[in-house]
Amino acid sequence: MLVTVEGIDGSGKSTLLQGLAEKLKDLNPVFTREPGATWIGEQVRRGIKEKINPVAEALLFVADHAAHLDTVIRPALKEGRLVVSDRYTDSRYAYQSETLKGLVKDPKKWLEDIHNGWTISPDLTFLLMLPVEESLERINGKNIEKEHFECRAVLENVQANYLELAEKNPERFIVIDAKKDKKEILDFVSEIIRKKSKIARIN
Ligand code: TYD
């Protein structure tokens, strides 16, 4: 079973994922991430840092995804493992729809077309929703170098794209209010994963 966790920067994904690693230990899950599970992921990070052409950047994200499927996701799913990915294709739909505006004709369609036929859709996607204002406060408080995605105008649109994805795919999206207590979020998410993975094993 493939579970993905999505949300704008600063929405609390990392905290949730750390908690899940502890809570779901007995299920022996594979934790992975995009970008970064492959050496191409390292090139993606370099591309982000050097602010390369957005089309090149988008294609690097897609290349990382393809390699990620081959080296991590497919083998783990084949073994019947539970896979939890920190970001996945929805990140592309949410972020690159924004960064590709004006550069390709219809960014959403462009992204759909490029993934069609070879990608794997998640069984369950948790979307952490935090107001952009608060996400920026959290990011700014961290005192680390900011990525070019991390500004108000971009994040507002990324957030809107995420919500649109959740509305279009209600069968797999679960939207979480990221302002809620961290423990409450962790308990809620881990219980859903547990229940769903039981059903997946029975089937
Ligand atoms: P990452 O380092 O994982 O940041 P975070 O810890 O906030 O998740 O990801 C780097 C950035 O890349 C992040 O701002 C989101 C962006 N991103 C995309 O724009 N498209 C994508 O397909 C993915 C996977 C990430």
Tab-separated table of N, CA, C and O and ligand atoms in Angstrom, residues 9-10 13-14 33-35 45 48 57 61 86-89 91-92 95-96 147 149-150, ligand 1:
chain	number	residue	atom	x	y	z
A	9	ASP	N	5.377	23.974	2.336
A	9	ASP	CA	6.547	23.984	3.209
A	9	ASP	C	6.144	24.540	4.581
A	9	ASP	O	5.401	25.504	4.662
A	10	GLY	N	6.631	23.908	5.623
A	10	GLY	CA	6.323	24.398	6.978
A	10	GLY	C	4.999	23.882	7.523
A	10	GLY	O	4.566	24.283	8.595
A	13	LYS	N	4.924	18.377	7.951
A	13	LYS	CA	5.097	17.027	7.399
A	13	LYS	C	6.181	16.258	8.144
A	13	LYS	O	6.005	15.100	8.484
A	14	SER	N	7.309	16.934	8.346
A	14	SER	CA	8.455	16.235	8.937
A	14	SER	C	8.127	15.702	10.326
A	14	SER	O	8.455	14.551	10.645
A	33	ARG	N	11.086	9.495	0.214
A	33	ARG	CA	10.738	10.893	-0.045
A	33	ARG	C	11.044	11.323	-1.479
A	33	ARG	O	11.863	10.710	-2.159
A	34	GLU	N	10.354	12.360	-1.888
A	34	GLU	CA	10.679	13.023	-3.161
A	34	GLU	C	10.858	14.499	-2.871
A	34	GLU	O	10.006	15.074	-2.166
A	35	PRO	N	11.867	15.190	-3.390
A	35	PRO	CA	12.987	14.579	-4.087
A	35	PRO	C	13.963	13.983	-3.070
A	35	PRO	O	13.881	14.298	-1.909
A	45	ARG	N	17.895	18.881	-5.950
A	45	ARG	CA	18.199	19.862	-4.894
A	45	ARG	C	19.174	20.915	-5.403
A	45	ARG	O	19.037	22.097	-5.115
A	48	ILE	N	17.259	23.258	-7.639
A	48	ILE	CA	16.426	24.196	-6.872
A	48	ILE	C	17.310	25.330	-6.345
A	48	ILE	O	16.990	26.509	-6.478
A	57	GLU	N	13.891	22.188	-14.257
A	57	GLU	CA	13.643	21.792	-12.859
A	57	GLU	C	12.496	20.784	-12.772
A	57	GLU	O	12.600	19.749	-12.109
A	61	PHE	N	12.510	16.833	-11.447
A	61	PHE	CA	11.589	16.248	-10.460
A	61	PHE	C	10.952	14.974	-11.023
A	61	PHE	O	10.795	13.978	-10.315
A	86	ASP	N	7.201	10.951	1.747
A	86	ASP	CA	7.163	12.372	2.076
A	86	ASP	C	7.218	13.121	0.735
A	86	ASP	O	8.273	13.179	0.127
A	87	ARG	N	6.112	13.610	0.285
A	87	ARG	CA	5.895	14.198	-1.051
A	87	ARG	C	5.916	13.123	-2.133
A	87	ARG	O	6.617	12.117	-2.025
A	88	TYR	N	5.169	13.419	-3.212
A	88	TYR	CA	5.051	12.478	-4.335
A	88	TYR	C	4.499	13.291	-5.506
A	88	TYR	O	4.642	14.524	-5.535
A	89	THR	N	3.813	12.650	-6.436
A	89	THR	CA	3.397	13.345	-7.659
A	89	THR	C	2.516	14.580	-7.411
A	89	THR	O	2.591	15.555	-8.160
A	91	SER	N	2.934	16.803	-5.362
A	91	SER	CA	3.808	17.977	-5.189
A	91	SER	C	4.082	18.620	-6.545
A	91	SER	O	4.117	19.834	-6.667
A	92	ARG	N	4.276	17.768	-7.538
A	92	ARG	CA	4.504	18.328	-8.890
A	92	ARG	C	3.272	19.073	-9.359
A	92	ARG	O	3.344	20.182	-9.884
A	95	TYR	N	3.103	22.341	-7.127
A	95	TYR	CA	4.177	23.335	-7.263
A	95	TYR	C	4.490	23.674	-8.716
A	95	TYR	O	4.626	24.833	-9.077
A	96	GLN	N	4.644	22.643	-9.562
A	96	GLN	CA	5.069	22.927	-10.932
A	96	GLN	C	3.954	23.533	-11.773
A	96	GLN	O	4.215	24.229	-12.749
A	147	GLU	N	14.020	28.211	0.044
A	147	GLU	CA	13.958	27.820	-1.355
A	147	GLU	C	13.092	28.821	-2.092
A	147	GLU	O	12.289	29.506	-1.467
A	149	PHE	N	10.574	28.492	-3.705
A	149	PHE	CA	9.134	28.227	-3.612
A	149	PHE	C	8.540	28.924	-2.385
A	149	PHE	O	7.343	29.105	-2.297
A	150	GLU	N	9.429	29.215	-1.442
A	150	GLU	CA	8.924	29.594	-0.133
A	150	GLU	C	8.621	31.084	0.004
A	150	GLU	O	9.191	31.760	0.846
B	1	TYD	P1	11.993	19.174	0.307
B	1	TYD	O1	13.434	19.401	0.458
B	1	TYD	O2	11.477	17.808	0.497
B	1	TYD	O3	11.276	20.216	1.224
B	1	TYD	P2	10.331	19.952	2.415
B	1	TYD	O4	11.228	19.511	3.511
B	1	TYD	O5	9.681	21.282	2.636
B	1	TYD	O6	9.363	18.909	1.954
B	1	TYD	O7	11.498	19.641	-1.112
B	1	TYD	C1	12.099	20.745	-1.672
B	1	TYD	C2	11.092	21.596	-2.379
B	1	TYD	O8	10.734	20.985	-3.603
B	1	TYD	C3	9.828	21.907	-1.627
B	1	TYD	O9	9.722	23.309	-1.518
B	1	TYD	C4	8.737	21.392	-2.539
B	1	TYD	C5	9.397	21.264	-3.878
B	1	TYD	N1	8.882	20.218	-4.780
B	1	TYD	C6	8.380	20.580	-6.006
B	1	TYD	O10	8.326	21.764	-6.345
B	1	TYD	N2	7.956	19.614	-6.864
B	1	TYD	C7	7.996	18.302	-6.559
B	1	TYD	O11	7.591	17.450	-7.373
B	1	TYD	C8	8.531	17.923	-5.282
B	1	TYD	C9	8.619	16.480	-4.921
B	1	TYD	C10	8.966	18.919	-4.409
